[in-house]
Coordinates of C-alpha atoms in Angstrom, one line a residue:
X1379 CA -5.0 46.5 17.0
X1380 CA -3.0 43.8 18.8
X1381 CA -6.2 42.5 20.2
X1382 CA -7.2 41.8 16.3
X1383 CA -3.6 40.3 15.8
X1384 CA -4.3 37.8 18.6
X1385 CA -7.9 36.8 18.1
X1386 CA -6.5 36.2 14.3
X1387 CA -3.2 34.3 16.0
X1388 CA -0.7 36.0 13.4
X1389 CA 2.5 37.4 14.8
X1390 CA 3.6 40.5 12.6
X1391 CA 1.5 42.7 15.0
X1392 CA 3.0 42.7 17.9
X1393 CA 6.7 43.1 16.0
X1394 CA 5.4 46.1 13.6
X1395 CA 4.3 49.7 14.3
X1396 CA 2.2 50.0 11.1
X1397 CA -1.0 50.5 10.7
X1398 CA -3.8 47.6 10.6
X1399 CA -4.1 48.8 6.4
X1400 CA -0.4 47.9 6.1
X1401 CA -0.8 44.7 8.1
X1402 CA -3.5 43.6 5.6
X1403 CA -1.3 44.4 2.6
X1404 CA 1.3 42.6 3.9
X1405 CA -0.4 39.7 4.7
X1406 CA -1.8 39.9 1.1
X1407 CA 1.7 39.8 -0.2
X1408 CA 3.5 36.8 1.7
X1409 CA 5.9 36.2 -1.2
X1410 CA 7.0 39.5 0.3
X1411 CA 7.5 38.8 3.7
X1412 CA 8.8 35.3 4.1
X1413 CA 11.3 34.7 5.8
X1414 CA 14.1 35.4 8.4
X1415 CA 14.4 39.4 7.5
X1416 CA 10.8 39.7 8.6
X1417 CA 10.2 39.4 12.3
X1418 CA 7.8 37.2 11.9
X1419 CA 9.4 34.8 10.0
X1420 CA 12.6 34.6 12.6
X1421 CA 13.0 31.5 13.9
X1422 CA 11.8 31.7 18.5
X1423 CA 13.1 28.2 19.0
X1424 CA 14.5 29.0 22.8
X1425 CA 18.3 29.2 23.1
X1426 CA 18.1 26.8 26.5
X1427 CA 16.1 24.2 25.6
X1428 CA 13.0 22.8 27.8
X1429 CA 15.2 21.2 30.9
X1430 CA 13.9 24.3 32.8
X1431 CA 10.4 23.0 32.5
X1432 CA 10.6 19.9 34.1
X1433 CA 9.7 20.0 37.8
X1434 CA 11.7 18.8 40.8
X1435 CA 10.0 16.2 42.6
X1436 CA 8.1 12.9 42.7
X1437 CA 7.4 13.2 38.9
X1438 CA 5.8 9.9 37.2
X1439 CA 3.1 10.0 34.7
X1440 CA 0.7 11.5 37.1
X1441 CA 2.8 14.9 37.5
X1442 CA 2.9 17.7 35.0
X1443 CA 6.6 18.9 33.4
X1444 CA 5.3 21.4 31.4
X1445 CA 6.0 19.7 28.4
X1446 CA 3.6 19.5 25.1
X1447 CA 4.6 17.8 22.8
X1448 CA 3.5 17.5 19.1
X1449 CA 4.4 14.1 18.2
X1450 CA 3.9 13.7 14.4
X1451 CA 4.1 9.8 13.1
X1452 CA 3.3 8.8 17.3
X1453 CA 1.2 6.0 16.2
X1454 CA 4.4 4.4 14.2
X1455 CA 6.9 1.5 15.4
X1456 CA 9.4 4.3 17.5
X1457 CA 6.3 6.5 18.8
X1458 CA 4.7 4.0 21.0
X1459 CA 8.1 3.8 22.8
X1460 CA 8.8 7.9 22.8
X1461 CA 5.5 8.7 23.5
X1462 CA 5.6 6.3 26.7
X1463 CA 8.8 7.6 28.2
X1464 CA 7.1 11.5 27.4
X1465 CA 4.3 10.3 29.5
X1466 CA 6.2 8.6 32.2
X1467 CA 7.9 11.7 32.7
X1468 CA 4.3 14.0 33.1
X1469 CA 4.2 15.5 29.9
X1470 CA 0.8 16.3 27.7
X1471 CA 1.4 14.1 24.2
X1472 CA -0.8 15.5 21.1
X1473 CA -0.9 13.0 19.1
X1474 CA -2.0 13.7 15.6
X1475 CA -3.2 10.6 13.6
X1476 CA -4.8 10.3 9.8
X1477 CA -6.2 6.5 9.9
X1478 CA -8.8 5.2 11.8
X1479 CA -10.1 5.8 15.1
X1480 CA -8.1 2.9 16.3
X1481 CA -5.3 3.4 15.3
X1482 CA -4.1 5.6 18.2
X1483 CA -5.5 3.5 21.1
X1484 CA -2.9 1.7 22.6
X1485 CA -1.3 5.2 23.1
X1486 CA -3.9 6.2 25.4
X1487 CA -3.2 4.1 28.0
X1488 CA 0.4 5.1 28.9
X1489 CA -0.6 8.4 30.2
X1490 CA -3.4 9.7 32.9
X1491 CA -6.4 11.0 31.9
X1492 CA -6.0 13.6 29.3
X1493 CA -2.2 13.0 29.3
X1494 CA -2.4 11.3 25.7
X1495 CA -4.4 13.7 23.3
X1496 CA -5.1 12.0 19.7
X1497 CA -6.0 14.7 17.2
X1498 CA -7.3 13.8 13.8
X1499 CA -5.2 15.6 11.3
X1500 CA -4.3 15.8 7.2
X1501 CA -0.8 16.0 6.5
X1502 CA -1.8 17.8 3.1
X1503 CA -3.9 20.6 5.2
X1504 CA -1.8 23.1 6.9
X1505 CA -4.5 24.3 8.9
X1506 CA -4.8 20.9 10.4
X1507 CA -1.0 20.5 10.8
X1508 CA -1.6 24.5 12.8
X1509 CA -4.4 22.9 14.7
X1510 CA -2.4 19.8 16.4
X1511 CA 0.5 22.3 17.0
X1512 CA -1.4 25.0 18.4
X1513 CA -0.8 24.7 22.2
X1514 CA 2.8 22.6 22.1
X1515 CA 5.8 23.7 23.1
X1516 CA 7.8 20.8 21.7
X1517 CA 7.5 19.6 18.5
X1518 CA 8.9 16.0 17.3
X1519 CA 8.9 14.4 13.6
X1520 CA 8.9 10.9 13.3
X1521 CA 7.1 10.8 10.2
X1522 CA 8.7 8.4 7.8
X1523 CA 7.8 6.1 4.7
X1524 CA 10.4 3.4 3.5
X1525 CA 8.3 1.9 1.2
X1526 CA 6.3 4.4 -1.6
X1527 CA 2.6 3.9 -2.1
X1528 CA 0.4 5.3 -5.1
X1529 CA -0.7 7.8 -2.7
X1530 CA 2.6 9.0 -1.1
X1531 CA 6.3 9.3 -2.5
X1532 CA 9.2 9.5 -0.7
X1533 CA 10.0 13.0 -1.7
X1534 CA 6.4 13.8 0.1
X1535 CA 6.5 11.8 3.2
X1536 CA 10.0 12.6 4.4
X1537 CA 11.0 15.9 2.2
X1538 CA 8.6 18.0 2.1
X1539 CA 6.0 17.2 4.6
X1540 CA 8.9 17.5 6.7
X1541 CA 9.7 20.9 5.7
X1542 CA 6.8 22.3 5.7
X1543 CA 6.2 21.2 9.6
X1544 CA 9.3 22.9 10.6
X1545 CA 7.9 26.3 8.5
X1546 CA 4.7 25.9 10.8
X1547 CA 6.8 25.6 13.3
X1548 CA 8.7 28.9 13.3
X1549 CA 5.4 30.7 12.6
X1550 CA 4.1 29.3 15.9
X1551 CA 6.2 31.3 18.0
X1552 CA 6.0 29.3 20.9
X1553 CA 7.4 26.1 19.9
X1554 CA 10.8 25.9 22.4
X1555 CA 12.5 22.7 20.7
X1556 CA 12.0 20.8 17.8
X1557 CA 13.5 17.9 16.9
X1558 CA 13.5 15.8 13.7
X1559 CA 13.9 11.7 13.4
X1560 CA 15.9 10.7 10.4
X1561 CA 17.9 7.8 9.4
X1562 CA 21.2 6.9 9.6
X1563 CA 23.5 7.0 6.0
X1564 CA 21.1 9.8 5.1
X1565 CA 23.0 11.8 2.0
X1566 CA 22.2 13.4 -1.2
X1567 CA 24.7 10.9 -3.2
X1568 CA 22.9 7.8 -1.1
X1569 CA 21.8 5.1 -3.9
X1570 CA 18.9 5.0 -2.0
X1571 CA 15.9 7.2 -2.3
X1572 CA 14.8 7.4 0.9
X1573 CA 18.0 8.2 2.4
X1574 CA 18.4 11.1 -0.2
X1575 CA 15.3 12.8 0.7
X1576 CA 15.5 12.3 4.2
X1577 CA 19.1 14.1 3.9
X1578 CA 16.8 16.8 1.7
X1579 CA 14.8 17.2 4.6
X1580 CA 17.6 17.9 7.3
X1581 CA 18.7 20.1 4.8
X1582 CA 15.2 21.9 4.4
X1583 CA 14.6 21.5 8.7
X1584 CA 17.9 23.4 9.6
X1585 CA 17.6 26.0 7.1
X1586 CA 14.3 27.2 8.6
X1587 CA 15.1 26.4 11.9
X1588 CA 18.8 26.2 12.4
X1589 CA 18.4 25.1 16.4
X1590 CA 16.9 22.2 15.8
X1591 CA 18.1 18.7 16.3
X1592 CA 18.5 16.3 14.4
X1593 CA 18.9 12.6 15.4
X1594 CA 19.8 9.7 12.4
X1595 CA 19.0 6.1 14.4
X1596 CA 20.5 3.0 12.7
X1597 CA 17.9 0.3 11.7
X1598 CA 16.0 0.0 15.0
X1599 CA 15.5 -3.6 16.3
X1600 CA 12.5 -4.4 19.0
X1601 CA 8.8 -5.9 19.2
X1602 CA 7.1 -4.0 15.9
X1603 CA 10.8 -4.3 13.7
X1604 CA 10.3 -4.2 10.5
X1605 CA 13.6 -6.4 9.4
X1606 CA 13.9 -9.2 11.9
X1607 CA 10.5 -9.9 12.1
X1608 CA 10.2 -10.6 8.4
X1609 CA 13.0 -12.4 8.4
X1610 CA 11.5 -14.9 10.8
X1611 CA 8.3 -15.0 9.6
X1612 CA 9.6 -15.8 6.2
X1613 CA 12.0 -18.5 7.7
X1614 CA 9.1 -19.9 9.8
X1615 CA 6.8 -20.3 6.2
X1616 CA 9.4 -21.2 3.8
X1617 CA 12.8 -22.5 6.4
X1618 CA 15.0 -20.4 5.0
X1619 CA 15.6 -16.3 4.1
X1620 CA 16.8 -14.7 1.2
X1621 CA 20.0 -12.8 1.9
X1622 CA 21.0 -10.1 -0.6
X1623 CA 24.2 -10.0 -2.2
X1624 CA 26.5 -12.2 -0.1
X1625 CA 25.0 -10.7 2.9
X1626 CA 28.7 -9.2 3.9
X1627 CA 26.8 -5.7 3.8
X1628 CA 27.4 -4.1 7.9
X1629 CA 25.0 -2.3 9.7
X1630 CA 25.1 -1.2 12.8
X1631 CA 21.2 -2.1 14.3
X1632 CA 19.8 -0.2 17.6
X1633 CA 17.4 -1.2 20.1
X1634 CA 14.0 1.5 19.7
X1635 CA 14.0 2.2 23.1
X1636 CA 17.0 3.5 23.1
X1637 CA 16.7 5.8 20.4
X1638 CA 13.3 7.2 22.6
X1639 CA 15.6 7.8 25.1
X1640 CA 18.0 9.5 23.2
X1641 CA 15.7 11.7 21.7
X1642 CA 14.2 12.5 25.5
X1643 CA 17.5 13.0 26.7
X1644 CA 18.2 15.9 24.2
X1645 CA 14.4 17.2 24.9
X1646 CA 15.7 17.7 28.6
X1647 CA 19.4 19.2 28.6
X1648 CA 20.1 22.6 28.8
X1649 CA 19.7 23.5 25.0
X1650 CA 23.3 21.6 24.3
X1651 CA 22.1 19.6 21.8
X1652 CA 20.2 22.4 19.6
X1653 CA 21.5 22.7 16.1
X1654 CA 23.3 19.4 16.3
X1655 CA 23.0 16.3 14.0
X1656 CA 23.3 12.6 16.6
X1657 CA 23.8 9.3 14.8
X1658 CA 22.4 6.8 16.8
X1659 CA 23.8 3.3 16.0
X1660 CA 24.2 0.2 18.4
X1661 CA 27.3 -1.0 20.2
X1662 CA 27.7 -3.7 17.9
X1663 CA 28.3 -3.7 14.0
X1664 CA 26.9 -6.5 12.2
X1665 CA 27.0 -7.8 8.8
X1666 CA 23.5 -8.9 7.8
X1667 CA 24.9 -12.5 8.0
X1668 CA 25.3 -12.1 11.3
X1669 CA 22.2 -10.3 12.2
X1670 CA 20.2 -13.5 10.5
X1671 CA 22.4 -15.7 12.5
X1672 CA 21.2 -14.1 15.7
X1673 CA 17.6 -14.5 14.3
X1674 CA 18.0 -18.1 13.6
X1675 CA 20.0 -19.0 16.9
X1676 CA 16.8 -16.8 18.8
X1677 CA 14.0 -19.2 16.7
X1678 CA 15.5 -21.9 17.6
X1679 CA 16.0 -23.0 13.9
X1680 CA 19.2 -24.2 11.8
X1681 CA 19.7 -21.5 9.5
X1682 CA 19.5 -22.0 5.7
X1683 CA 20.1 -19.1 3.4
X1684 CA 19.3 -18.3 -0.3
X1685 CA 22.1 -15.7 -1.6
X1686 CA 21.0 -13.5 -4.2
X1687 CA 23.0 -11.0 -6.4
X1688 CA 22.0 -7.7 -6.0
X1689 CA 21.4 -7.0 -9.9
X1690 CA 18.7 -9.9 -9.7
X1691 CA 17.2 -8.9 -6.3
X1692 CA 16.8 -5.6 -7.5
X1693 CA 15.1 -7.1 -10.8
X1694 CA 12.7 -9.1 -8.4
X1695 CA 11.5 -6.0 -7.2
X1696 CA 11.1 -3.9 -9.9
X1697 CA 7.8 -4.7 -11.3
X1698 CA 6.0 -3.0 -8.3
X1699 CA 7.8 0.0 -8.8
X1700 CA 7.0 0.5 -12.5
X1701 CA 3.3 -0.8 -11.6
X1702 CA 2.9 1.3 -8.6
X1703 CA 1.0 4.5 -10.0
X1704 CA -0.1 2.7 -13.3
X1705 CA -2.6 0.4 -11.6
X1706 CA -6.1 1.7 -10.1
X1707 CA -5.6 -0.1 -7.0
X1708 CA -2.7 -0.2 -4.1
X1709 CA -0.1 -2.9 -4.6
X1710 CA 1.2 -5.1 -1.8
X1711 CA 3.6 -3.5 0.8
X1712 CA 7.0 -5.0 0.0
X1713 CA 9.1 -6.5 3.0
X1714 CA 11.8 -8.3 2.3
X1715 CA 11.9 -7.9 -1.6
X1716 CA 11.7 -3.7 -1.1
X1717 CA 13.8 -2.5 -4.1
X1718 CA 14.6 0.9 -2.0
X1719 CA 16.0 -1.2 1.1
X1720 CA 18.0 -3.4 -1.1
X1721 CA 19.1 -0.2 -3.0
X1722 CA 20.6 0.8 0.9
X1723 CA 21.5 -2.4 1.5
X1724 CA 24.7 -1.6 -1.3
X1725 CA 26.6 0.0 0.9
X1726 CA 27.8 -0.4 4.5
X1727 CA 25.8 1.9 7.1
X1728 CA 27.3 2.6 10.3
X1729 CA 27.9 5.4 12.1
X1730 CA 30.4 7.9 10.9
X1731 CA 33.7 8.1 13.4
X1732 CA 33.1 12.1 14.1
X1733 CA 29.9 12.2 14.4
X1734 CA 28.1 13.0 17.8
X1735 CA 26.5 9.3 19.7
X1736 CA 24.6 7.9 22.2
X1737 CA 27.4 8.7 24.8
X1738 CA 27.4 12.4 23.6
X1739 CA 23.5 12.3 25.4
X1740 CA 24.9 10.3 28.3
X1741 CA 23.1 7.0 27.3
X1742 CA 24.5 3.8 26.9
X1743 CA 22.6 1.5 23.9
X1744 CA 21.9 -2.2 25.3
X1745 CA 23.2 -4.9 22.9
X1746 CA 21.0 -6.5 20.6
X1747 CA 21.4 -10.3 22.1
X1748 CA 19.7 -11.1 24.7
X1749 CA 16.1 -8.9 25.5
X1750 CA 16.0 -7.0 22.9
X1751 CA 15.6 -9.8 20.5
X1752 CA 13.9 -11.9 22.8
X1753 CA 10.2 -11.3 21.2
X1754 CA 11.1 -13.6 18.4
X1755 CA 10.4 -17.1 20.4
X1756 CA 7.2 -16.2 18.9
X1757 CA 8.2 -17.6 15.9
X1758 CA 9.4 -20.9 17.4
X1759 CA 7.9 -23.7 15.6
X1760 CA 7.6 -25.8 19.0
X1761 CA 6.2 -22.8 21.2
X1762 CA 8.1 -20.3 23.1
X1763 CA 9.8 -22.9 25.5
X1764 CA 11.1 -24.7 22.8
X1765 CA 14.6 -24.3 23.7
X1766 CA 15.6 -21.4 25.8
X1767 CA 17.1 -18.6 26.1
X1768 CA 19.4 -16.5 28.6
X1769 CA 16.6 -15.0 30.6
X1770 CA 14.6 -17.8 30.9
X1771 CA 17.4 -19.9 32.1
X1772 CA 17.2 -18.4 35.2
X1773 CA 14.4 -20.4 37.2
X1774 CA 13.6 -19.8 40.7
X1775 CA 14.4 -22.2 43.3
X1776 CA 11.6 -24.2 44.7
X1777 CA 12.1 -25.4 48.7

């Protein structure tokens, strides 16, 4: 009988007596059975987290810490950088992917050879989502949308698909940590749809499994950013940006690779961060004045800005939105006219003064000026030595 509950991977065996005709009524009954009164419904998330399994010793990518990981959304702007510092550290990375065959390559080559597994997968299919999870022990969400496409709302992307990992996960039964990526301001009373359901999703995460962690970064600022880079591509075509409102709105931007190590910092302690909510913001607050400053000063150009009101931003962007599933083909991805973004964009997001940081995971976030910025002399109109910049000011000396 438990032999039959193995080969079929379900769980109630081995936490029942009954008889293999009362398993099968069960299991024909799941409305029944679901969840945490029934065994095998209780969340196994481990109490000390997954620090035990990393091994003393030389380490490096070429070692093994006896970490899988399940990284969902690896092939996105923050999973290049967490799925690098997994591998650095020796750990096997599943990386389950739904575009093309190229879409996960430049994955690959931060780990050894079989270190950096890409899985084709359908978030809509739960036995594919089962399949990519099957031999983790560490499962890590980064799955996000901020823009909505005629194929996938926000209330899919980052609610429920969201959800409906972290119920696969506490049927797995050997998933040790989980750990979900959201974004900072998330809140059900957020103007912003995005932010609600991502704050729909913790919600959702924690009520099946209450030990895991939740991290909120700020907007994340590095090679692949999806705010500066726009920005200076737009100021490059047209010399000048479009700043919404009076651009007095503060954030509170974070370099990516230090929200990857955040997040592998609470993968390796001694299960202190389960069932705890980090906000991950940078050491500076900026208005979004300020931030395009830094832009301009780092392009090399003399800034020119275009202020527009909120009410006619937001009627700029509209059109998309009311066109978006009444069209037979996909609309343009917004950037800098995203009606959800500038919806966020109407109220300050920083990080809230009790809330667990950074320091609480014993890192301490780099500033944005200087190298983490430094990828925009791309988008200097007289080359990348046009000017310089503090790094580069530093020559060697010649005898």
């Amino acid at each position: 009988m438990q032999s039959v509950g193995r080969r079929l991977g379900y769980q109630y065996i081995r936490h029942s007596a009954a008889p293999i005709s009362s398993f099968k009524s069960a299991y024909s009954l799941p409305d029944q059975y679901y969840g945490a009164d029934n065994p095998r419904w209780a969340s196994t998330l481990a109490t000390k987290g997954v620090g035990h399994l990393v091994r003393k010793g030389t380490g490096g990518r070429s070692s093994v810490s006896g970490i899988i990981a399940t990284v969902f959304g690896a092939t996105g702007f923050l999973g290049r950088y967490l799925v690098q510092q997994l591998a650095k550290m020796g750990s096997q990375v599943l990386v389950p992917f739904r575009g093309s065959e190229d879409s996960h390559r430049h994955l690959k080559l931060m780990g050894d050879l079989g270190q950096i597994v890409p899985m084709k997968y359908d978030p809509r299919d739960e036995d594919s989502i089962k399949a990519v999870m099957a031999k983790a022990n560490v499962v890590i969400n980064l799955i996000g949308r901020d823009y909505e496409t005629r194929n996938y709302s926000f209330e899919e992307v980052n609610h429920h698909m969201a959800e409906q990992l972290a119920v696969i996960a506490k049927e797995h039964g050997g998933i040790m940590r989980y750990i979900q990526v959201s974004c900072l301001g998330a809140s059900p009373s957020s103007p912003s749809k995005l932010l609600r359901t991502k704050a729909a999703a913790e919600e959702a995460i924690l009520r099946e499994l209450p030990e895991a962690t939740v991290v909120r970064p700020a907007v994340m600022i590095g090679t692949e950013d999806r705010i500066l880079n726009p920005w200076a591509h737009f100021a490059k075509k047209y010399s000048f940006i479009p700043l919404m409102g009076d651009g007095s709105t503060k954030i509170q931007p974070v370099y990516v690779v230090d929200v990857a190590s955040a997040i592998i910092a609470a993968l390796k302690d001694d299960g202190s961060s389960m069932g705890k909510v980090y906000e991950l913001g940078g050491p500076d607050i900026y208005t979004m004045h300020q931030l395009a400053e830094l832009m301009f000063e780092t392009i090399r150009e003399y800034p020119h800005y275009v202020k527009i009101p909120f009410p006619i931003a937001k009627a700029i962007s509209t059109p998309r939105e009311l066109l978006l599933k009444k069209v037979p083909f996909p609309l343009p991805v917004p950037t800098i006219f995203n009606l959800d973004l500038i919806e966020s964009l109407s109220t300050d997001t920083v990080v809230s003064e009790n809330a667990l940081t950074f320091e609480d995971l014993g890192i301490a976030p780099r500033k944005l000026k200087g190298y983490p910025v430094e990828f925009l002399i791309q988008y200097r109109k007289g080359g990348p030595n046009y000017g310089s910049t503090v790094s580069e000011k530093i020559s060697p000396k010649w005898s």
